[in-house]
Short mmCIF file of C-alpha atoms in Angstrom, two decimals:
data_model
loop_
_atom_site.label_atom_id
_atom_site.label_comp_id
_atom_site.label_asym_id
_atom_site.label_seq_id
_atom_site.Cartn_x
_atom_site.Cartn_y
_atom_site.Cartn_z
CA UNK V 1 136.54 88.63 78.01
CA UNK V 2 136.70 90.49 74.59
CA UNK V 3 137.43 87.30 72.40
CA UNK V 4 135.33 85.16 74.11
CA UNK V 5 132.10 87.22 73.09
CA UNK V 6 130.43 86.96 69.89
CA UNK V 7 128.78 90.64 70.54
CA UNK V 8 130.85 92.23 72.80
CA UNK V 9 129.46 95.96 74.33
CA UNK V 10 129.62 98.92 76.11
CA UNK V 11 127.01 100.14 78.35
CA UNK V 12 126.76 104.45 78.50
CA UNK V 13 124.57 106.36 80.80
CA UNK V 14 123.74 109.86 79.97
CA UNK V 15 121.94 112.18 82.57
CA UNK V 16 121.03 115.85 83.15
CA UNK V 17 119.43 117.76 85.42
CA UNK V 18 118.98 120.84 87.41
CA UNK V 19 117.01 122.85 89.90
CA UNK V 20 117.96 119.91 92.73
CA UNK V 21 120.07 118.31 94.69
CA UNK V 22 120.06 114.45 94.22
CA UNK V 23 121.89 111.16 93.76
CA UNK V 24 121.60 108.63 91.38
CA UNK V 25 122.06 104.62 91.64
CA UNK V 26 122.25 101.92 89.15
CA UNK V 27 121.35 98.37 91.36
CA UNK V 28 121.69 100.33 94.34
CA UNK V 29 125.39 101.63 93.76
CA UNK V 30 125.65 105.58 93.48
CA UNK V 31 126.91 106.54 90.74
CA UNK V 32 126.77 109.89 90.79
CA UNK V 33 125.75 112.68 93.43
CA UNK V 34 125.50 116.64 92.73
CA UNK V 35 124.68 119.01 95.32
CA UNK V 36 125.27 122.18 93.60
CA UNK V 37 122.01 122.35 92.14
CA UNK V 38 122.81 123.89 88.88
CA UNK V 39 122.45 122.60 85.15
CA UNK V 40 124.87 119.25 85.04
CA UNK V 41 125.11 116.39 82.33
CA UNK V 42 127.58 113.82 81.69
CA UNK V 43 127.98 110.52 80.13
CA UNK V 44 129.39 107.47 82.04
CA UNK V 45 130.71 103.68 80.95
CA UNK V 46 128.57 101.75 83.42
CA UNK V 47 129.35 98.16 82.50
CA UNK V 48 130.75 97.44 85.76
CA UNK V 49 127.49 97.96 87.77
CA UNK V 50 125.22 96.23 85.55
CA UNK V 51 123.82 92.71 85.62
CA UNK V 52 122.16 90.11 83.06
CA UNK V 53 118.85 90.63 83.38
CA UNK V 54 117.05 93.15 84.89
CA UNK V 55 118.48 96.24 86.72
CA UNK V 56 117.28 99.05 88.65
CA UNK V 57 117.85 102.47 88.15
CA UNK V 58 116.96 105.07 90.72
CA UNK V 59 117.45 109.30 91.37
CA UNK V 60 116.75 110.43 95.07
CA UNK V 61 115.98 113.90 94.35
CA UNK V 62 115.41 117.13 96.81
CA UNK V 63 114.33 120.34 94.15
CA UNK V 64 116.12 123.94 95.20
CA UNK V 65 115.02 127.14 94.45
CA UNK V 66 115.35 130.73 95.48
CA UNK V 67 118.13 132.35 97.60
CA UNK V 68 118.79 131.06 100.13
CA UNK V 69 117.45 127.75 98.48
CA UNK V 70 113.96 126.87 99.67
CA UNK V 71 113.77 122.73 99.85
CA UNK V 72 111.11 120.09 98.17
CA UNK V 73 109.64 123.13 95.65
CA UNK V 74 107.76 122.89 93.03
CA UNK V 75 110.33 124.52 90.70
CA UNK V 76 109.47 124.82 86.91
CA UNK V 77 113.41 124.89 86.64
CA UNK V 78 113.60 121.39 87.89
CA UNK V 79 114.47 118.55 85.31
CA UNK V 80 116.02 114.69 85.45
CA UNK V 81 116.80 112.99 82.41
CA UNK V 82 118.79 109.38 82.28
CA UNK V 83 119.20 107.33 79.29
CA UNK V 84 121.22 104.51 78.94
CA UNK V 85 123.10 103.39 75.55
CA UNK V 86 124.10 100.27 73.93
CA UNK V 87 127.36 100.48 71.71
CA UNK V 88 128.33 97.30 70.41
CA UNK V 89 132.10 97.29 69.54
CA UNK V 90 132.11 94.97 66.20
CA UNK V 91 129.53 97.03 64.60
CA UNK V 92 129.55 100.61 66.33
CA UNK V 93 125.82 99.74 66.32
CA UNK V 94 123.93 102.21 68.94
CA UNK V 95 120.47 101.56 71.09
CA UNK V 96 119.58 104.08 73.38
CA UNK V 97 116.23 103.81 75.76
CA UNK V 98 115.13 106.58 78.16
CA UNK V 99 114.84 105.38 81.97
CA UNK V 100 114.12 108.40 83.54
CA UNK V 101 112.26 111.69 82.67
CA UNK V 102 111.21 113.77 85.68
CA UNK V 103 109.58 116.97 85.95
CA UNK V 104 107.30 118.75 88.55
CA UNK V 105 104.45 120.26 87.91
CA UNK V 106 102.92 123.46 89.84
CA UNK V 107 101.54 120.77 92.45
CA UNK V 108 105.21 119.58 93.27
CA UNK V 109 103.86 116.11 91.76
CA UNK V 110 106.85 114.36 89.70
CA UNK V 111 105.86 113.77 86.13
CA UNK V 112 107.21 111.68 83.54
CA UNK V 113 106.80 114.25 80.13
CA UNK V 114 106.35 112.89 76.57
CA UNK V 115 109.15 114.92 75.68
CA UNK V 116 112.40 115.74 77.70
CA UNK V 117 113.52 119.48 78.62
CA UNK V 118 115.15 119.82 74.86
CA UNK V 119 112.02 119.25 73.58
CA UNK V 120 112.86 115.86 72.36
CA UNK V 121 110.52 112.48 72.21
CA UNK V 122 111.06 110.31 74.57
CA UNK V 123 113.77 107.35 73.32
CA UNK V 124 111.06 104.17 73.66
CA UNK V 125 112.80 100.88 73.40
CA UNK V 126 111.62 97.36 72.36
CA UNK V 127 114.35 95.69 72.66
CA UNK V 128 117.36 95.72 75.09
CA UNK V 129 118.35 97.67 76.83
CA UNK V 130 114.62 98.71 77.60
CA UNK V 131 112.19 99.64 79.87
CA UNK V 132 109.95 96.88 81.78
CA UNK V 133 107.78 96.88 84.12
CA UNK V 134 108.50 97.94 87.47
CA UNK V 135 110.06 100.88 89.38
CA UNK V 136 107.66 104.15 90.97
CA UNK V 137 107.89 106.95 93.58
CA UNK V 138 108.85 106.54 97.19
CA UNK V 139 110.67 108.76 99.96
CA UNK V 140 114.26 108.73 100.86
CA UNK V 141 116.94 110.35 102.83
CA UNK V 142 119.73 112.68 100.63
CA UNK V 143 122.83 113.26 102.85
CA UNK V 144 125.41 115.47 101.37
CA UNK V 145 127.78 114.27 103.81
CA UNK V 146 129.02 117.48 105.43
CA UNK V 147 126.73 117.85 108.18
CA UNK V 148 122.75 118.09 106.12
CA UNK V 149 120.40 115.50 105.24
CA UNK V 150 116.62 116.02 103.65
CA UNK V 151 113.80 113.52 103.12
CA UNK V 152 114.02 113.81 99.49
CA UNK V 153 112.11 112.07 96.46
CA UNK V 154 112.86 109.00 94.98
CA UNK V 155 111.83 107.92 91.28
CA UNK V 156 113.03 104.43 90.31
CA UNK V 157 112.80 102.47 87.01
CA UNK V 158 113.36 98.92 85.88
CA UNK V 159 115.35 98.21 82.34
CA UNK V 160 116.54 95.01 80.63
CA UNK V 161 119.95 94.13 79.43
CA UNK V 162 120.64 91.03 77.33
CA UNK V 163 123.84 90.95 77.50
CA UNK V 164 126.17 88.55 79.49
CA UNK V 165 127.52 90.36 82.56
CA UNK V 166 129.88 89.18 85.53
CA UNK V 167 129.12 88.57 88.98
CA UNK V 168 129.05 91.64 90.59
CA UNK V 169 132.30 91.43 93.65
CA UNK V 170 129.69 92.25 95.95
CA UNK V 171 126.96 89.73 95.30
CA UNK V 172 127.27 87.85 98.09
CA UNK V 173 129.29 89.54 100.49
CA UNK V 174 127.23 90.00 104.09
CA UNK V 175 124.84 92.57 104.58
CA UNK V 176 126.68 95.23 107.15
CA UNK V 177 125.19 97.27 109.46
CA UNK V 178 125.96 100.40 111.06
CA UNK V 179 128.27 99.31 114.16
CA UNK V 180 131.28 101.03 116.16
CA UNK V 181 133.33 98.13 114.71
CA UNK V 182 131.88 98.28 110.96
CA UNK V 183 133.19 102.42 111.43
CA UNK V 184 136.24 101.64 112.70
CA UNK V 185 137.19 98.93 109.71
CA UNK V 186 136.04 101.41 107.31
CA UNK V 187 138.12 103.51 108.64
CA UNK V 188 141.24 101.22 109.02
CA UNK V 189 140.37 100.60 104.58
CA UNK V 190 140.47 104.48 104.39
CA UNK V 191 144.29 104.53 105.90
CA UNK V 192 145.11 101.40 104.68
CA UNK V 193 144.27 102.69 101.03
CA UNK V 194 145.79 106.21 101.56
CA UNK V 195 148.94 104.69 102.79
CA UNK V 196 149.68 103.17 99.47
CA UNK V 197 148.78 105.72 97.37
CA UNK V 198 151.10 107.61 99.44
CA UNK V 199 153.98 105.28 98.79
CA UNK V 200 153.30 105.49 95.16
CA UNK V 201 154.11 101.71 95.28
CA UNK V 202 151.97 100.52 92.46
CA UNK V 203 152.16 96.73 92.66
CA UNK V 204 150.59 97.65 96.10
CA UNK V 205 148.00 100.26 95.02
CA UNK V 206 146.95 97.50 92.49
CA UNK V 207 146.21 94.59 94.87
CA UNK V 208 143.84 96.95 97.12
CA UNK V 209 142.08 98.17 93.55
CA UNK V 210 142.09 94.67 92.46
CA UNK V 211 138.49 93.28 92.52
CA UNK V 212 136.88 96.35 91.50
CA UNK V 213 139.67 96.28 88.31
CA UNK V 214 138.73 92.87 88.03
CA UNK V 215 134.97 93.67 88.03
CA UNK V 216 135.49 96.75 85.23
CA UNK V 217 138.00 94.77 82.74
CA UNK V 218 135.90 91.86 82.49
CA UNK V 219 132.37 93.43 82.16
CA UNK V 220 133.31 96.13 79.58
CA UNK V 221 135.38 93.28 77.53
CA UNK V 222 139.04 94.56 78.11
CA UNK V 223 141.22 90.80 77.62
CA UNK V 224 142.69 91.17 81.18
CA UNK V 225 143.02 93.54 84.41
CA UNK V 226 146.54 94.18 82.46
CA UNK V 227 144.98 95.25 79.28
CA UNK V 228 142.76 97.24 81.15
CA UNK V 229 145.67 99.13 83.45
CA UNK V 230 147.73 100.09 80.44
CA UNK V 231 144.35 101.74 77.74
CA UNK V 232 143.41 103.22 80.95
CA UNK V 233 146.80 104.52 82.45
CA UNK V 234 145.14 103.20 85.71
CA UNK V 235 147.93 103.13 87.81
CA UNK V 236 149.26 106.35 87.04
CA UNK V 237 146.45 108.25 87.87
CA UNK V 238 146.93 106.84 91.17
CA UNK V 239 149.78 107.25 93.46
CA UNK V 240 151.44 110.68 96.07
CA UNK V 241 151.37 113.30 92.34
CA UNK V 242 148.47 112.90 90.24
CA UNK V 243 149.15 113.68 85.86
CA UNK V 244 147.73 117.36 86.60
CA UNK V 245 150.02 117.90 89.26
CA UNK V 246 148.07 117.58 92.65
CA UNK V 247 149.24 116.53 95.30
CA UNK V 248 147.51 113.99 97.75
CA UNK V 249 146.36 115.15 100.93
CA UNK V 250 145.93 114.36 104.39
CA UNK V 251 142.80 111.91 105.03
CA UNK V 252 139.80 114.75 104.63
CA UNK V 253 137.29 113.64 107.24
CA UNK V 254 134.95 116.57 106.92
CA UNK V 255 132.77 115.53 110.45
CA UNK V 256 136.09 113.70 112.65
CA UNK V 257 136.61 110.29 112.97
CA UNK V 258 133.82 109.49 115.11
CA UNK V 259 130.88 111.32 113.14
CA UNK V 260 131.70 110.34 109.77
CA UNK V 261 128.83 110.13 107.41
CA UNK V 262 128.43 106.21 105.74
CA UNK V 263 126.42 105.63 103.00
CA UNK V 264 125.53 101.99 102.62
CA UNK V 265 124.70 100.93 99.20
CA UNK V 266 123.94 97.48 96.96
CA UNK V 267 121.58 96.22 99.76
CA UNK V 268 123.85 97.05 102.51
CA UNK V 269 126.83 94.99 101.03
CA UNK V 270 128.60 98.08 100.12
CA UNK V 271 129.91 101.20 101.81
CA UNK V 272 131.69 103.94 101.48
CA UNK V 273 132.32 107.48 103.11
CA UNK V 274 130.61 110.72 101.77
CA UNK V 275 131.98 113.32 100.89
CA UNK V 276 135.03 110.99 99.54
CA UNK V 277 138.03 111.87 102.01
CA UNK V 278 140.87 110.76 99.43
CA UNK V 279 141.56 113.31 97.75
CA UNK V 280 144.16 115.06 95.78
CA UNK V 281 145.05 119.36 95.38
CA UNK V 282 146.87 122.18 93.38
CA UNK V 283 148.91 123.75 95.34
CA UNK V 284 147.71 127.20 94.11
CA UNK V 285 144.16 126.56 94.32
CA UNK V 286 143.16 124.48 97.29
CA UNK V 287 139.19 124.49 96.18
CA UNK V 288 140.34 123.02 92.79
CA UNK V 289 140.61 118.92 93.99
CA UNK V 290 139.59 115.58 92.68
CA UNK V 291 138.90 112.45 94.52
CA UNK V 292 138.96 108.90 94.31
CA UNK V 293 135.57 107.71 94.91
CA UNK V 294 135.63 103.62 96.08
CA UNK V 295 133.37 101.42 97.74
CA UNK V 296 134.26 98.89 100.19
CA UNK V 297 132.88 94.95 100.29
CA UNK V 298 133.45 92.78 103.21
CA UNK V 299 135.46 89.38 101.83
CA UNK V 300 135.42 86.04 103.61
CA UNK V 301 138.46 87.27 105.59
CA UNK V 302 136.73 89.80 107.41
CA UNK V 303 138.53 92.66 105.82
CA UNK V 304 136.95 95.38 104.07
CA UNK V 305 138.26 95.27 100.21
CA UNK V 306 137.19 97.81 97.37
CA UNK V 307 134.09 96.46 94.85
CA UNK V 308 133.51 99.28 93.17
CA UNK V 309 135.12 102.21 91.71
CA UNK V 310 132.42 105.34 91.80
CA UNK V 311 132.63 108.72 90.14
#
């Protein structure tokens, strides 16, 4: 908690890319997946899926180019840039170390420049958060979820934080595996979750969000899951009518409820369903939705309970 830390602080990532469709983990959680492959960046509190320690940060990459998009091209367009920021909240004291700086060259190799895309040195740390040894290339499957899947890319790196962290929720939950019975409790969380927000009954919709809440107000030093719920407005982004005015809608199963796509993340302890199929609307502009991306941890009761709250 806040007041019991002498140092208490905030962990940002920053990324950007282009020219590809890919996903990006921190310890094996995805925290963020873009298949549009145009110019993105964004900056994201990731407290909640670090550790003490060492951590693992990985991009599963498959570069697009042309039209219609040609696949795995060696695209001078194609960048990936993550960098990860310490803010400590006494001070307002910043570090910032680069974890990730892809290119391609005219091979299709991945390179790691000197400087990023904006023509920037690279942000070396020696001292946490930093770079350590560890990490490399490898290949891996990129699903999108609605129907395609590629053997992408994979470029992983290995960075230190000193700071005290939480147990992830997850830790030591089972390792799951792809079963008729797994799909069908995963499926059962789905409804069970969409039910409440449906009801707009909060003190419900706050004991199925519970150990992920748990998990964020702890690690990024709120003084309790209450403290947390009322600087975040939590709850009230949550429920049948979102702030903005969409509406929830029907369970969005893109594939049917038998060919669902799962991706399994955190060493198998977590899972979720991709694309998200909570999801809220505008009325006048179907296409213009948000959803609420959660991942689901199996407890000692057997049940399927959310860990982790994605973007």
């Amino acid at each position: 908690m806040a007041q019991q830390k002498t140092d208490p602080a905030n962990y940002y990532l920053s990324a950007a890319g282009a020219a590809a469709f890919w996903s990006l983990r921190i310890n094996d959680v995805t925290v963020w997946r873009d298949f549009n492959g145009q110019d993105t960046n964004f900056t994201l509190p990731v407290n909640a899926y670090l550790q003490s320690g060492r951590n693992q940060i990985s991009v599963t990459f498959v570069s697009v180019a042309g039209d219609p998009y040609e696949f795995n091209v060696a695209t001078p367009d194609f960048y990936f840039l993550a960098e990860i920021e310490r803010l400590d909240l006494k001070t307002r004291d910043k570090r910032r170390a680069a974890l990730l700086n892809l290119a391609l060259d005219d091979r299709n190799d991945i390179q790691s420049p000197a400087e990023t895309r904006f023509g920037l040195p690279v942000q070396v740390a020696t001292q946490p958060p930093m770079l350590v040894a560890g990490g490399g290339h490898d290949r891996q499957e990129l699903a999108d979820g609605w129907g395609s899947a590629w053997t992408g890319r994979r470029a992983m790196a290995v960075f230190e934080v000193a700071d005290e962290l939480p147990e992830l929720p997850w830790a030591k939950a089972p390792v799951l595996s792809d079963t008729a019975e797994l799909r069908a409790s995963l499926l059962d969380a789905y409804r069970e979750l969409h039910a409440a927000l449906s009801s707009g009954d909060r003190d419900r919709i706050r004991q199925l969000y519970e150990p992920a809440w748990r998990q964020i107000a702890a690690s990024m030093n709120y003084a309790s899951v209450d403290e947390f719920i009322e600087k975040t407005s939590a709850l009230e982004q949550l429920g049948p009518v979102d702030p903005q005015g969409m509406r929830l809608q029907p369970l969005d199963l893109v594939l049917g409820e038998r060919d669902f796509v799962i991706e399994f993340m955190a060493g198998k302890r977590l899972i979720r369903i991709v694309p998200d199929p909570i999801l809220w609307a505008a009325a006048d502009d179907p296409d213009n939705a948000q959803s609420s991306n959660v991942a689901f941890f199996m407890g000692r009761d057997q049940r399927l309970h959310v860990g982790a709250v994605l973007y």
